[in-house]
mmCIF file of C-alpha atoms in Angstrom:
data_model
loop_
_atom_site.group_PDB
_atom_site.id
_atom_site.type_symbol
_atom_site.label_atom_id
_atom_site.label_comp_id
_atom_site.label_asym_id
_atom_site.label_seq_id
_atom_site.Cartn_x
_atom_site.Cartn_y
_atom_site.Cartn_z
ATOM 1 C CA MET N 1237 27.315 -13.103 -30.695
ATOM 2 C CA THR N 1238 23.910 -11.438 -30.372
ATOM 3 C CA LEU N 1239 22.518 -11.141 -26.863
ATOM 4 C CA ARG N 1240 19.015 -12.546 -26.386
ATOM 5 C CA LEU N 1241 16.285 -11.319 -24.012
ATOM 6 C CA LEU N 1242 13.003 -13.124 -23.276
ATOM 7 C CA SER N 1243 10.133 -11.301 -21.543
ATOM 8 C CA VAL N 1244 7.298 -13.568 -20.385
ATOM 9 C CA HIS N 1245 3.772 -12.216 -19.878
ATOM 10 C CA ALA N 1246 0.293 -13.512 -19.140
ATOM 11 C CA HIS N 1247 -1.848 -11.671 -21.698
ATOM 12 C CA PRO N 1248 -1.446 -9.489 -24.782
ATOM 13 C CA ASP N 1249 -1.017 -5.866 -23.588
ATOM 14 C CA ASP N 1250 1.000 -6.834 -20.478
ATOM 15 C CA GLU N 1251 4.243 -6.436 -22.423
ATOM 16 C CA SER N 1252 3.350 -2.823 -23.239
ATOM 17 C CA SER N 1253 2.323 -1.793 -19.734
ATOM 18 C CA LYS N 1254 5.261 -3.455 -17.944
ATOM 19 C CA GLY N 1255 8.803 -2.818 -19.091
ATOM 20 C CA ALA N 1256 8.027 -1.872 -22.691
ATOM 21 C CA ALA N 1257 10.535 0.975 -22.887
ATOM 22 C CA THR N 1258 13.266 -1.408 -21.749
ATOM 23 C CA LEU N 1259 12.370 -3.875 -24.492
ATOM 24 C CA ALA N 1260 12.337 -1.126 -27.113
ATOM 25 C CA ARG N 1261 15.719 0.196 -25.961
ATOM 26 C CA TYR N 1262 17.423 -3.185 -26.119
ATOM 27 C CA ALA N 1263 15.844 -4.023 -29.465
ATOM 28 C CA ALA N 1264 17.109 -0.700 -30.866
ATOM 29 C CA GLU N 1265 20.581 -1.567 -29.570
ATOM 30 C CA GLY N 1266 20.631 -4.844 -31.489
ATOM 31 C CA VAL N 1267 19.577 -7.289 -28.780
ATOM 32 C CA ASP N 1268 17.308 -10.102 -30.014
ATOM 33 C CA VAL N 1269 14.188 -9.457 -27.926
ATOM 34 C CA LEU N 1270 11.335 -11.957 -27.797
ATOM 35 C CA VAL N 1271 8.043 -11.471 -25.940
ATOM 36 C CA ALA N 1272 6.252 -14.684 -24.934
ATOM 37 C CA THR N 1273 2.551 -14.316 -24.157
ATOM 38 C CA CYS N 1274 1.173 -17.302 -22.281
ATOM 39 C CA THR N 1275 -2.501 -16.835 -23.205
ATOM 40 C CA GLY N 1276 -4.495 -15.142 -25.926
ATOM 41 C CA GLY N 1277 -6.490 -12.970 -23.535
ATOM 42 C CA GLU N 1278 -9.660 -14.732 -24.657
ATOM 43 C CA ARG N 1279 -11.497 -14.063 -21.384
ATOM 44 C CA GLY N 1280 -10.334 -10.470 -21.028
ATOM 45 C CA ASP N 1281 -12.495 -7.396 -20.679
ATOM 46 C CA VAL N 1282 -13.004 -4.515 -23.089
ATOM 47 C CA LEU N 1283 -11.628 -1.545 -21.156
ATOM 48 C CA ASN N 1284 -12.037 1.113 -23.839
ATOM 49 C CA PRO N 1285 -15.655 2.376 -23.639
ATOM 50 C CA ALA N 1286 -15.553 3.426 -27.283
ATOM 51 C CA LEU N 1287 -14.994 -0.193 -28.342
ATOM 52 C CA ASP N 1288 -17.360 -1.902 -25.919
ATOM 53 C CA THR N 1289 -19.632 -3.207 -28.671
ATOM 54 C CA GLU N 1290 -21.194 -6.526 -29.651
ATOM 55 C CA GLU N 1291 -18.879 -6.724 -32.643
ATOM 56 C CA THR N 1292 -15.776 -6.300 -30.455
ATOM 57 C CA TRP N 1293 -16.902 -8.967 -28.009
ATOM 58 C CA ALA N 1294 -17.735 -11.371 -30.839
ATOM 59 C CA ASN N 1295 -14.223 -11.060 -32.281
ATOM 60 C CA LEU N 1296 -12.166 -10.310 -29.177
ATOM 61 C CA PRO N 1297 -9.603 -13.159 -29.473
ATOM 62 C CA ALA N 1298 -8.756 -12.234 -33.080
ATOM 63 C CA ILE N 1299 -8.716 -8.530 -32.285
ATOM 64 C CA ARG N 1300 -6.288 -9.055 -29.424
ATOM 65 C CA ARG N 1301 -3.949 -11.021 -31.667
ATOM 66 C CA ARG N 1302 -3.922 -8.149 -34.161
ATOM 67 C CA GLU N 1303 -3.327 -5.629 -31.382
ATOM 68 C CA MET N 1304 -0.417 -7.706 -30.096
ATOM 69 C CA ALA N 1305 1.171 -7.847 -33.554
ATOM 70 C CA GLU N 1306 0.897 -4.073 -33.880
ATOM 71 C CA ALA N 1307 2.416 -3.474 -30.439
ATOM 72 C CA ALA N 1308 5.321 -5.847 -31.131
ATOM 73 C CA ALA N 1309 6.058 -4.024 -34.378
ATOM 74 C CA ILE N 1310 6.077 -0.669 -32.580
ATOM 75 C CA LEU N 1311 8.476 -1.993 -29.932
ATOM 76 C CA GLY N 1312 10.684 -3.640 -32.564
ATOM 77 C CA VAL N 1313 10.525 -7.052 -30.886
ATOM 78 C CA ARG N 1314 9.625 -10.577 -31.895
ATOM 79 C CA HIS N 1315 6.588 -12.242 -30.373
ATOM 80 C CA ARG N 1316 5.243 -15.719 -29.667
ATOM 81 C CA PHE N 1317 1.899 -16.860 -28.275
ATOM 82 C CA LEU N 1318 2.359 -20.003 -26.156
ATOM 83 C CA GLY N 1319 -1.154 -21.260 -26.913
ATOM 84 C CA LEU N 1320 -2.519 -21.508 -23.381
ATOM 85 C CA VAL N 1321 -6.067 -20.414 -22.539
ATOM 86 C CA ASP N 1322 -6.919 -17.291 -20.566
ATOM 87 C CA SER N 1323 -8.321 -18.119 -17.109
ATOM 88 C CA GLY N 1324 -10.326 -14.926 -16.760
ATOM 89 C CA LEU N 1325 -10.722 -13.374 -13.338
ATOM 90 C CA PRO N 1326 -13.170 -15.567 -11.388
ATOM 91 C CA ALA N 1327 -15.040 -14.015 -8.474
ATOM 92 C CA ASP N 1328 -14.123 -15.130 -4.966
ATOM 93 C CA GLY N 1329 -15.156 -18.735 -4.509
ATOM 94 C CA GLU N 1330 -15.648 -19.403 -8.214
ATOM 95 C CA PRO N 1331 -13.543 -22.185 -9.765
ATOM 96 C CA LEU N 1332 -11.078 -21.615 -12.568
ATOM 97 C CA PRO N 1333 -12.382 -22.639 -15.996
ATOM 98 C CA ASP N 1334 -11.444 -26.192 -16.932
ATOM 99 C CA GLY N 1335 -8.390 -26.325 -19.158
ATOM 100 C CA SER N 1336 -7.411 -22.728 -18.513
ATOM 101 C CA PHE N 1337 -3.780 -21.735 -17.945
ATOM 102 C CA ALA N 1338 -4.045 -21.314 -14.175
ATOM 103 C CA ALA N 1339 -6.002 -24.565 -13.785
ATOM 104 C CA LEU N 1340 -3.445 -26.755 -15.567
ATOM 105 C CA PRO N 1341 -0.914 -28.842 -13.642
ATOM 106 C CA LEU N 1342 2.307 -26.863 -13.483
ATOM 107 C CA PRO N 1343 4.324 -29.190 -15.767
ATOM 108 C CA GLU N 1344 1.646 -28.862 -18.455
ATOM 109 C CA ALA N 1345 1.486 -25.087 -18.028
ATOM 110 C CA ALA N 1346 5.285 -24.733 -18.198
ATOM 111 C CA ALA N 1347 6.024 -27.136 -21.066
ATOM 112 C CA PRO N 1348 5.493 -24.623 -23.915
ATOM 113 C CA LEU N 1349 7.832 -22.168 -22.203
ATOM 114 C CA VAL N 1350 10.488 -24.837 -21.637
ATOM 115 C CA ALA N 1351 10.345 -25.590 -25.363
ATOM 116 C CA LEU N 1352 10.602 -21.893 -26.228
ATOM 117 C CA ILE N 1353 13.591 -21.329 -23.922
ATOM 118 C CA ARG N 1354 15.361 -24.305 -25.489
ATOM 119 C CA GLU N 1355 14.609 -22.962 -28.971
ATOM 120 C CA PHE N 1356 15.319 -19.244 -28.434
ATOM 121 C CA ARG N 1357 18.158 -19.777 -25.901
ATOM 122 C CA PRO N 1358 17.859 -16.467 -24.040
ATOM 123 C CA HIS N 1359 20.660 -15.141 -21.888
ATOM 124 C CA VAL N 1360 18.197 -13.167 -19.720
ATOM 125 C CA VAL N 1361 14.560 -13.827 -18.807
ATOM 126 C CA ILE N 1362 12.070 -11.326 -17.321
ATOM 127 C CA THR N 1363 8.724 -12.129 -15.702
ATOM 128 C CA TYR N 1364 6.556 -11.270 -12.662
ATOM 129 C CA ASP N 1365 7.298 -11.937 -8.995
ATOM 130 C CA GLU N 1366 5.283 -14.419 -6.934
ATOM 131 C CA THR N 1367 2.408 -11.948 -6.517
ATOM 132 C CA GLY N 1368 2.008 -11.705 -10.283
ATOM 133 C CA GLY N 1369 2.210 -7.920 -9.955
ATOM 134 C CA TYR N 1370 -1.469 -8.115 -9.069
ATOM 135 C CA PRO N 1371 -3.521 -11.149 -8.030
ATOM 136 C CA HIS N 1372 -4.774 -12.339 -11.404
ATOM 137 C CA PRO N 1373 -4.498 -16.154 -11.541
ATOM 138 C CA ASP N 1374 -2.779 -16.036 -14.934
ATOM 139 C CA HIS N 1375 -0.145 -13.599 -13.676
ATOM 140 C CA ILE N 1376 0.620 -15.789 -10.687
ATOM 141 C CA ARG N 1377 0.761 -18.871 -12.901
ATOM 142 C CA THR N 1378 3.055 -17.000 -15.321
ATOM 143 C CA HIS N 1379 5.496 -16.506 -12.444
ATOM 144 C CA GLU N 1380 5.245 -20.170 -11.462
ATOM 145 C CA ALA N 1381 5.607 -21.446 -15.023
ATOM 146 C CA THR N 1382 8.564 -19.166 -15.749
ATOM 147 C CA LEU N 1383 10.352 -20.210 -12.569
ATOM 148 C CA GLU N 1384 9.775 -23.854 -13.463
ATOM 149 C CA ALA N 1385 10.924 -23.383 -17.054
ATOM 150 C CA PHE N 1386 13.960 -21.297 -16.093
ATOM 151 C CA SER N 1387 15.395 -24.163 -14.050
ATOM 152 C CA ALA N 1388 14.002 -27.119 -15.993
ATOM 153 C CA ALA N 1389 15.209 -25.994 -19.431
ATOM 154 C CA ALA N 1390 18.809 -26.712 -18.421
ATOM 155 C CA ASP N 1391 18.111 -30.286 -17.282
ATOM 156 C CA PRO N 1392 18.186 -32.847 -20.123
ATOM 157 C CA ALA N 1393 16.192 -35.300 -18.013
ATOM 158 C CA ARG N 1394 13.223 -32.960 -17.703
ATOM 159 C CA TYR N 1395 10.591 -32.231 -20.365
ATOM 160 C CA PRO N 1396 11.936 -34.723 -22.932
ATOM 161 C CA GLY N 1397 11.072 -33.959 -26.512
ATOM 162 C CA THR N 1398 11.156 -30.183 -26.075
ATOM 163 C CA GLY N 1399 14.608 -29.499 -27.468
ATOM 164 C CA SER N 1400 18.222 -29.399 -26.372
ATOM 165 C CA PRO N 1401 18.949 -28.086 -22.847
ATOM 166 C CA TRP N 1402 19.673 -24.404 -22.326
ATOM 167 C CA ARG N 1403 20.504 -22.516 -19.140
ATOM 168 C CA PRO N 1404 19.592 -18.795 -19.069
ATOM 169 C CA GLN N 1405 22.055 -16.830 -16.982
ATOM 170 C CA LYS N 1406 19.772 -14.292 -15.279
ATOM 171 C CA LEU N 1407 16.138 -14.043 -14.185
ATOM 172 C CA TYR N 1408 14.464 -10.725 -13.378
ATOM 173 C CA TYR N 1409 11.106 -9.768 -11.893
ATOM 174 C CA GLN N 1410 9.247 -6.678 -13.022
ATOM 175 C CA ALA N 1411 9.301 -3.813 -10.489
ATOM 176 C CA VAL N 1412 7.672 -1.175 -12.688
ATOM 177 C CA LEU N 1413 4.579 0.856 -11.742
ATOM 178 C CA SER N 1414 5.690 0.787 -8.120
ATOM 179 C CA ARG N 1415 4.249 2.975 -5.395
ATOM 180 C CA ALA N 1416 7.553 4.866 -5.373
ATOM 181 C CA TRP N 1417 7.074 5.637 -9.095
ATOM 182 C CA PHE N 1418 3.541 6.927 -8.573
ATOM 183 C CA GLU N 1419 4.641 9.021 -5.568
ATOM 184 C CA ALA N 1420 7.577 10.563 -7.436
ATOM 185 C CA LEU N 1421 5.423 11.564 -10.396
ATOM 186 C CA HIS N 1422 2.622 12.806 -8.125
ATOM 187 C CA GLU N 1423 4.941 15.031 -6.095
ATOM 188 C CA ALA N 1424 6.816 16.342 -9.140
ATOM 189 C CA THR N 1425 3.538 17.124 -10.916
ATOM 190 C CA LEU N 1426 2.243 19.091 -7.933
ATOM 191 C CA ALA N 1427 5.600 20.870 -7.575
ATOM 192 C CA ALA N 1428 5.283 21.960 -11.222
ATOM 193 C CA GLY N 1429 1.930 23.543 -10.412
ATOM 194 C CA GLN N 1430 -0.037 20.948 -12.337
ATOM 195 C CA GLU N 1431 -2.958 18.790 -11.248
ATOM 196 C CA SER N 1432 -2.005 15.192 -10.479
ATOM 197 C CA ALA N 1433 -4.143 12.227 -11.524
ATOM 198 C CA MET N 1434 -2.226 9.903 -9.193
ATOM 199 C CA THR N 1435 -4.124 10.601 -5.951
ATOM 200 C CA ASP N 1436 -6.719 7.849 -6.297
ATOM 201 C CA VAL N 1437 -4.087 5.319 -7.322
ATOM 202 C CA LEU N 1438 -1.899 6.172 -4.339
ATOM 203 C CA ASN N 1439 -4.845 5.740 -2.006
ATOM 204 C CA GLU N 1440 -5.122 2.113 -3.139
ATOM 205 C CA LEU N 1441 -1.491 1.036 -3.541
ATOM 206 C CA PRO N 1442 0.255 -0.833 -0.692
ATOM 207 C CA PRO N 1443 3.896 -0.144 0.197
ATOM 208 C CA ASP N 1444 6.498 -1.590 -2.155
ATOM 209 C CA LYS N 1445 7.891 -4.956 -1.070
ATOM 210 C CA LEU N 1446 10.109 -5.953 -3.988
ATOM 211 C CA PRO N 1447 13.639 -4.516 -3.675
ATOM 212 C CA VAL N 1448 14.909 -2.800 -6.807
ATOM 213 C CA THR N 1449 18.288 -4.170 -7.909
ATOM 214 C CA THR N 1450 18.366 -2.893 -11.485
ATOM 215 C CA ARG N 1451 17.422 0.374 -13.165
ATOM 216 C CA ILE N 1452 17.416 0.638 -16.941
ATOM 217 C CA ARG N 1453 17.601 4.133 -18.456
ATOM 218 C CA CYS N 1454 15.021 4.193 -21.224
ATOM 219 C CA GLU N 1455 13.420 7.649 -21.123
ATOM 220 C CA SER N 1456 13.941 8.156 -24.842
ATOM 221 C CA PHE N 1457 11.624 5.183 -25.413
ATOM 222 C CA PHE N 1458 8.698 6.311 -23.241
ATOM 223 C CA ALA N 1459 6.879 7.566 -26.337
ATOM 224 C CA THR N 1460 7.389 4.169 -27.962
ATOM 225 C CA ARG N 1461 6.016 2.506 -24.817
ATOM 226 C CA ASP N 1462 2.913 4.702 -24.950
ATOM 227 C CA ARG N 1463 2.323 3.989 -28.640
ATOM 228 C CA ALA N 1464 2.613 0.243 -28.035
ATOM 229 C CA LEU N 1465 0.200 0.388 -25.123
ATOM 230 C CA LEU N 1466 -2.339 2.408 -27.109
ATOM 231 C CA ALA N 1467 -2.103 -0.195 -29.890
ATOM 232 C CA HIS N 1468 -4.019 -2.485 -27.537
ATOM 233 C CA LYS N 1469 -7.119 -0.454 -28.271
ATOM 234 C CA THR N 1470 -9.617 -2.783 -26.594
ATOM 235 C CA GLN N 1471 -7.550 -2.952 -23.411
ATOM 236 C CA VAL N 1472 -6.665 0.688 -22.873
ATOM 237 C CA ASP N 1473 -8.887 3.641 -22.092
ATOM 238 C CA PRO N 1474 -7.035 6.701 -23.481
ATOM 239 C CA SER N 1475 -8.529 8.754 -20.640
ATOM 240 C CA HIS N 1476 -6.891 6.545 -17.998
ATOM 241 C CA PRO N 1477 -4.804 8.513 -15.437
ATOM 242 C CA PHE N 1478 -1.641 6.792 -16.697
ATOM 243 C CA PHE N 1479 -1.790 8.943 -19.828
ATOM 244 C CA ALA N 1480 -2.496 12.180 -17.929
ATOM 245 C CA HIS N 1481 0.926 12.892 -16.448
ATOM 246 C CA SER N 1482 3.572 14.951 -18.228
ATOM 247 C CA ARG N 1483 6.063 12.743 -20.044
ATOM 248 C CA GLU N 1484 8.663 15.495 -19.652
ATOM 249 C CA ILE N 1485 8.233 15.363 -15.872
ATOM 250 C CA GLU N 1486 8.481 11.570 -15.996
ATOM 251 C CA ARG N 1487 11.697 11.742 -18.006
ATOM 252 C CA GLN N 1488 13.169 14.140 -15.457
ATOM 253 C CA VAL N 1489 12.210 12.376 -12.210
ATOM 254 C CA TRP N 1490 12.059 8.695 -13.211
ATOM 255 C CA PRO N 1491 13.962 8.097 -16.467
ATOM 256 C CA TYR N 1492 14.238 4.323 -16.027
ATOM 257 C CA GLU N 1493 12.308 1.102 -15.549
ATOM 258 C CA ASP N 1494 12.959 -1.013 -12.475
ATOM 259 C CA TYR N 1495 13.661 -4.711 -11.953
ATOM 260 C CA HIS N 1496 14.511 -7.172 -9.229
ATOM 261 C CA LEU N 1497 17.278 -9.693 -9.930
ATOM 262 C CA ALA N 1498 15.932 -13.074 -8.786
ATOM 263 C CA HIS N 1499 18.798 -15.219 -10.129
ATOM 264 C CA PRO N 1500 21.630 -15.001 -9.320
ATOM 265 C CA THR N 1501 20.597 -13.495 -6.016
ATOM 266 C CA SER N 1502 23.626 -11.363 -5.116
ATOM 267 C CA VAL N 1503 24.578 -8.089 -6.752
ATOM 268 C CA PRO N 1504 27.289 -5.671 -5.575
ATOM 269 C CA ALA N 1505 25.329 -2.520 -6.442
ATOM 270 C CA ILE N 1506 22.365 -1.251 -8.410
ATOM 271 C CA GLU N 1507 22.787 -2.511 -11.973
ATOM 272 C CA ASP N 1508 22.164 -0.356 -15.021
ATOM 273 C CA ASN N 1509 22.189 -3.191 -17.581
ATOM 274 C CA LEU N 1510 20.214 -6.451 -17.631
ATOM 275 C CA PHE N 1511 23.228 -8.115 -19.254
ATOM 276 C CA THR N 1512 25.779 -7.195 -16.587
ATOM 277 C CA GLY N 1513 27.942 -10.280 -16.013
ATOM 278 C CA VAL N 1514 26.396 -12.210 -18.899
ATOM 279 C CA THR N 1515 28.730 -14.329 -21.001
ATOM 280 C CA PRO N 1516 27.506 -14.448 -24.635
#
């Protein structure tokens, strides 16, 4: 039986900046990998100065859908938009837009994901921790909706009309782009006599709080990760410090992507496979 992996994200491009090499590795190994994107990124920014034009802004939702399709093809994964509406990033004190993903009641926000879990029947699910990875309302709501769907999908009394019950066996939180990762690459870059672009990032990052339980070797897919991320042309500035470090140094000092096992909660040692203990 084919193993199935579901990775749940808030916006198109999140799948390529968080755990993309893991997805590409498992897809190459024959795992059925599906990325679920909760929103279309309709209220996102244009982060590539070269594309910050009136034409881009006028067509941003359609452009982001095309970028997502290209990234999924590069990673070798399937993809599904859940049809919820980007909440944007309101300023402090500003309300969330009516009808947006983060403003919906949780059962309404989670229902499309419950239906997808019951249809796709994943053995393993990946999403963000309760902080969302960073405090964007859609990232936090993605965590909440995934947690709700992970438990509710197995209960036939909940969310009637969304398919037959299914119980995923494991739930992981992303632990990539940690402070420890930035520090390791910064120190190794300096030790190699090269200039590091990580200094400003390290000055802003708080200490890591999410314990790493699982490390997936995927260094041979870092180039695939980078190609997928760059496919999101409106969302990625090619001059960003992330692209400045040596990939050879990264492969040597941090050849994996990190995760935190949220369910079940006990593990005997650091895992090296998301499917450890899974019964197909």
